[in-house]
Coordinates of C-alpha atoms in Angstrom, one line a residue:
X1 CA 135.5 78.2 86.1
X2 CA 138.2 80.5 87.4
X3 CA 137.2 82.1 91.6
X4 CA 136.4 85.6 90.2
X5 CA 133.9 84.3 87.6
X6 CA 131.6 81.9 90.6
X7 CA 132.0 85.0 92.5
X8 CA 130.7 87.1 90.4
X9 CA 127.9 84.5 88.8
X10 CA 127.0 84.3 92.9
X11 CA 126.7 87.7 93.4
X12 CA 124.7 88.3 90.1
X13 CA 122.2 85.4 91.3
X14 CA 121.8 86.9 94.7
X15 CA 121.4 90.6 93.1
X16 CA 118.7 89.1 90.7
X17 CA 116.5 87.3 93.9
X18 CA 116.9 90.2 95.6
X19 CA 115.5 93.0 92.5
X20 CA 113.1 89.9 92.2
X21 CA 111.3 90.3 95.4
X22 CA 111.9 94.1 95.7
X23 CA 110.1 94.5 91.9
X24 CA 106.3 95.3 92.2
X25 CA 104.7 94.2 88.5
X26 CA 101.9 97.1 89.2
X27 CA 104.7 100.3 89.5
X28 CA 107.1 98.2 86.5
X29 CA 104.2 98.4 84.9
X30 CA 102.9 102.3 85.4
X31 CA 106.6 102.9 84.3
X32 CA 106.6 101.6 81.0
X33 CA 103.2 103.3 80.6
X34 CA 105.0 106.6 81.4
X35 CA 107.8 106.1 79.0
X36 CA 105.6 105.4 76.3
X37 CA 103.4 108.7 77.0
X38 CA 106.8 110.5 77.0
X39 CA 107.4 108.9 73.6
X40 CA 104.3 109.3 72.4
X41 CA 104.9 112.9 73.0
X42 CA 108.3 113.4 71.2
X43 CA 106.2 111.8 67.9
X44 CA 103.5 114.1 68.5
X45 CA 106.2 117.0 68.6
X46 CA 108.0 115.6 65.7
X47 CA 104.9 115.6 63.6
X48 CA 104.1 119.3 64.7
X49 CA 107.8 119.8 63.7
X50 CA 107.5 118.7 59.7
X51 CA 104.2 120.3 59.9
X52 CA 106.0 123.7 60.6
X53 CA 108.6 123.0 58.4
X54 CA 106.2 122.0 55.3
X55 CA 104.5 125.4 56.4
X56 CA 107.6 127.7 56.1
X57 CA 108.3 126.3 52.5
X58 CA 104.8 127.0 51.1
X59 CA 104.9 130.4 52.3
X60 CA 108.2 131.1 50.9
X61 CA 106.8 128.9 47.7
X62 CA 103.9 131.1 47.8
X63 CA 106.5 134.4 47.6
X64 CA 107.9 133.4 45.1
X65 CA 104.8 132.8 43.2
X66 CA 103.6 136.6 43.7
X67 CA 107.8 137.4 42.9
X68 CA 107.3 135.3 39.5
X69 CA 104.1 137.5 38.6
X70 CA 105.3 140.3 39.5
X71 CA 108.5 140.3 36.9
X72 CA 105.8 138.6 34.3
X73 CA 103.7 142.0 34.9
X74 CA 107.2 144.3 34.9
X75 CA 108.2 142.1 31.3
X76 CA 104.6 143.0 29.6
X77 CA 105.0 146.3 30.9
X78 CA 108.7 147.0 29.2
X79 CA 107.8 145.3 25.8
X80 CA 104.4 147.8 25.7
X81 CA 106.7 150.6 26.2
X82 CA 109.4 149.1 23.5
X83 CA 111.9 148.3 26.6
X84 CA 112.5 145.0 25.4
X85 CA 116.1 144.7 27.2
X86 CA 114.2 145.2 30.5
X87 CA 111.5 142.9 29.2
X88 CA 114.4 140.4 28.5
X89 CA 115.8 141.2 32.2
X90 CA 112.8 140.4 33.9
X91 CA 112.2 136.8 32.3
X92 CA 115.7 136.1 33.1
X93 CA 114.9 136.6 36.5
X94 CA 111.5 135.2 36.7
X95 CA 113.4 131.8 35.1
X96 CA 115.6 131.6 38.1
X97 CA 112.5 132.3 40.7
X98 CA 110.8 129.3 38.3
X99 CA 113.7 126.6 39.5
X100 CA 113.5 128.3 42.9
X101 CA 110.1 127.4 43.3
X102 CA 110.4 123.6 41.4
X103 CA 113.0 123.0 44.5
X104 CA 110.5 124.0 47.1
X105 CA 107.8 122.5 45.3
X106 CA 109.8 119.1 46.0
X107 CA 110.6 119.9 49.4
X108 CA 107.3 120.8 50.0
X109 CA 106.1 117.0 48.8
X110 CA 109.0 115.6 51.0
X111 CA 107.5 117.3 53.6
X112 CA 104.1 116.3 53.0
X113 CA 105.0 112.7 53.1
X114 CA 107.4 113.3 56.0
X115 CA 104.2 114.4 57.9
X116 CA 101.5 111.7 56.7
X117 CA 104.1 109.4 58.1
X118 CA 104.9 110.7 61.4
X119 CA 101.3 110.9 61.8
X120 CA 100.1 107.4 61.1
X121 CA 103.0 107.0 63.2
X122 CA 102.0 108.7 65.9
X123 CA 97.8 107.7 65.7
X124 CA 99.2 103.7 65.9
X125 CA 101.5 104.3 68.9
X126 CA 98.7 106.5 70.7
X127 CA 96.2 103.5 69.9
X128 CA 99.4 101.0 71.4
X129 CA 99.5 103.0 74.3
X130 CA 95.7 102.7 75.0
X131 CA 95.5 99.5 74.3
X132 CA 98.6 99.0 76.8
X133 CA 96.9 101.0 79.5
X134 CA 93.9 98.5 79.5
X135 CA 95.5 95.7 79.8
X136 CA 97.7 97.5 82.3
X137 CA 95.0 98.1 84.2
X138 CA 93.7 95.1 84.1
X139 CA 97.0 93.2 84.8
X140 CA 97.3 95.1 88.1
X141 CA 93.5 94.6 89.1
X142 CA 94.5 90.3 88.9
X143 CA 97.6 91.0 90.5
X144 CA 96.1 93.1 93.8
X145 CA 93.3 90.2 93.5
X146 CA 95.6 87.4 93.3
X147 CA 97.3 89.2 96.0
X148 CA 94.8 89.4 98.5
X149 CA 93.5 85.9 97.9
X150 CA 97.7 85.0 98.8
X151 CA 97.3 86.6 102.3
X152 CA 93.6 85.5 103.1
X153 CA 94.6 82.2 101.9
X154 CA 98.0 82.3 103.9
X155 CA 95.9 83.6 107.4
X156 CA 93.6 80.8 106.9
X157 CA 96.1 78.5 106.8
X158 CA 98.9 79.9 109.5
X159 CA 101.7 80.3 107.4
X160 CA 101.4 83.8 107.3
X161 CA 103.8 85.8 109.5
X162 CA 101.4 87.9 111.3
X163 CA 99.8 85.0 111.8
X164 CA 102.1 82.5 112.9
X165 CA 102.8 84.9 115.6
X166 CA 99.1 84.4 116.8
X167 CA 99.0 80.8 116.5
X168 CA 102.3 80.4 118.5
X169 CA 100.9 82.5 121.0
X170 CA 97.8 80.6 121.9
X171 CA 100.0 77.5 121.9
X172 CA 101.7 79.3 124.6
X173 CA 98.7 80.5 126.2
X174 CA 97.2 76.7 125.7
X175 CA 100.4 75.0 127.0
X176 CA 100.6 77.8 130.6
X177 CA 96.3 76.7 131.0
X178 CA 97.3 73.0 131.1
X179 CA 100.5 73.2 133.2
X180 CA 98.3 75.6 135.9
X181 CA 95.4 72.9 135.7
X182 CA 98.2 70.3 136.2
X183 CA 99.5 72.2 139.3
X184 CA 95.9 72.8 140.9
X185 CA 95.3 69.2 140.3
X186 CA 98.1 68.1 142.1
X187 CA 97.7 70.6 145.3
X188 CA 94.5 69.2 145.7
X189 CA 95.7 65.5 145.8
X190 CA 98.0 66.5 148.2
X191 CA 96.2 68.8 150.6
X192 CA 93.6 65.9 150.3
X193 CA 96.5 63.1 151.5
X194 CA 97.9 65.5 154.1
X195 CA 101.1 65.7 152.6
X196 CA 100.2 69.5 152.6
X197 CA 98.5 71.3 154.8
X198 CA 95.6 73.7 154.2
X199 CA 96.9 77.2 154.9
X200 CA 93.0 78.3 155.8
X201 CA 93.7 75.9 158.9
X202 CA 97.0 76.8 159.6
X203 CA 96.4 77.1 164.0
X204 CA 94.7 74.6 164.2
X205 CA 97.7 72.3 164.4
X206 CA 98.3 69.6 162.5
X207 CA 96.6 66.7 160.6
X208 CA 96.2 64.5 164.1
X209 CA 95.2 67.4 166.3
X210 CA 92.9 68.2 164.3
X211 CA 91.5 64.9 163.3
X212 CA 91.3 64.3 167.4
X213 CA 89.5 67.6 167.6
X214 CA 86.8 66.2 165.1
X215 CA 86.3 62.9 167.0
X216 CA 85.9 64.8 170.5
X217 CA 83.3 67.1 168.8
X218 CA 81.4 64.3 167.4
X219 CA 81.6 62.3 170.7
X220 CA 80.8 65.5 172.5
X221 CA 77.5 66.2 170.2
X222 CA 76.5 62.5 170.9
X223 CA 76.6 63.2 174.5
X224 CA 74.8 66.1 174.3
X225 CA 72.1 64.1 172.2
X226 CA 71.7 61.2 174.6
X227 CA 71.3 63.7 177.5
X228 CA 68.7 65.2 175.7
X229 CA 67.0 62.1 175.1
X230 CA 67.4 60.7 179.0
X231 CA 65.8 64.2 180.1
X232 CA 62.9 64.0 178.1
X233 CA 62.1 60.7 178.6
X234 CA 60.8 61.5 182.5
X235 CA 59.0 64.2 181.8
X236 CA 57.1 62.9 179.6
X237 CA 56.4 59.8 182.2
X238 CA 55.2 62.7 184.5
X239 CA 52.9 64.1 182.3
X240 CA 51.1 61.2 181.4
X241 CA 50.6 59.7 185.0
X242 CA 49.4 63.6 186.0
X243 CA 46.5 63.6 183.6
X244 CA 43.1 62.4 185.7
X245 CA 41.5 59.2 184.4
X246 CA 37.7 61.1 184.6
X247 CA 38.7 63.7 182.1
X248 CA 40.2 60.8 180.3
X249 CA 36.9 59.0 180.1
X250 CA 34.6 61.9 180.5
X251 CA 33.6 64.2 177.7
X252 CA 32.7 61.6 175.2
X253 CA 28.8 60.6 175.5
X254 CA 26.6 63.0 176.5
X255 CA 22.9 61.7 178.6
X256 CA 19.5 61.7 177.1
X257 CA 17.7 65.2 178.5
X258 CA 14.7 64.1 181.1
X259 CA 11.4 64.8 180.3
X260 CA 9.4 66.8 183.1
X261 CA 7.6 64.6 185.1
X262 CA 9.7 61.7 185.0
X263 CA 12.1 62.7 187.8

């Protein structure tokens, strides 16, 4: 295989996948149907053709006729009047009107079958071209069906383009989540180790200081508490030796009422 034939056999195979996936089956389809209307039409048109034509040569068959009976009529006429020369004339020419009229009679017939042709012709190719638009019809109804089951199918699955955009995008989206959960994570373990400190307590020095701080705040609240507790303490001793021991021991039993008399 000589350079210019692969060349052209490669260009020929690329043209073909490339008229392959520009062709649409539904508009081939509709085109065809449109060429056969457009022949249907020029048989129509044919058959109103022959139609005229069988027309034109009855009416000039049909002239001829009334021609042919009229030199019959002129032939009677010139024998009745003992004109047989003129009688003789007349025939002559009513002979040739007679061939005349045999020729159009068989063109008329050609004519006539001409037409009965063409017009089956034309009733079988109108009844092809129905028949074709049906199951044009119906091809493109599978094909926008088979279609749109493709790109449902092909959405469901993620192989679509439009698709495949969304999917890699909540990868993307999925993949940022887990490296910001991954960084939160690991501020936390680090703010919680002290390696880093918390920026909401950034005066109040550092880890230590403020560790120390915590223990003198405790120690100073347990101060405070055992005060508390030593204060108390006395003044409750006070209270108790204040209280005298008669009202301790007095209200409870109340003495028998004295009758009159007995006092």
């Amino acid at each position: 295989m000589t350079l210019m034939k692969r060349i052209s056999l490669i260009f020929r195979a690329k043209a073909d996948k490339a008229l392959d996936r520009a062709e649409d089956p539904r508009e081939t389809l509709d085109y065809s149907y449109k060429r056969q209307l457009e022949l249907l039409t020029k048989v129509r048109r044919g058959v109103a053709d022959v139609a005229t034509s069988r027309k034109r040569v009855e009416l000039q068959g049909a002239q001829l006729k009334q021609q042919s009976d009229k030199l019959t009529e002129q032939a009677q006429k010139a024998l009745s009047m003992g004109r047989e020369d003129l009688a003789r004339e007349a025939l002559t020419r009513k002979s040739a009107l007679t061939s005349q009229m045999s020729d159009l009679q068989a063109q008329q017939a050609q004519l006539q079958g001409e037409e009965e042709k063409l017009t089956l012709a034309s009733q079988r190719l109108q009844a092809k071209v129905e028949s074709f638009r049906t199951q044009k019809e119906t091809i493109k109804a599978q094909y926008t069906a088979a279609e749109a089951q493709t790109r449902i199918n092909e959405a469901f699955s993620g192989i679509s383009e439009e698709m495949g955009d969304v999917g890699m995008a909540v990868q993307r989206a999925e993949d940022k989540t887990a490296q910001m959960q991954a960084r939160a994570g690991a501020i936390d373990e680090l703010i919680a180790s002290g390696a880093l400190d918390d920026a909401s307590s950034i005066n109040r020095g550092d880890d230590i200081s403020r560790e120390l701080e915590a223990m003198s705040s405790q120690s100073d609240v347990e101060s405070e508490l055992a005060a508390l507790k030593a204060g108390s303490a006395p003044q409750a001793l006070e209270q108790s030796d204040s209280t005298p021991p008669a009202q301790v021991e007095a209200t409870p039993v109340s003495e028998p009422r004295k009758e009159e008399g007995q006092s």
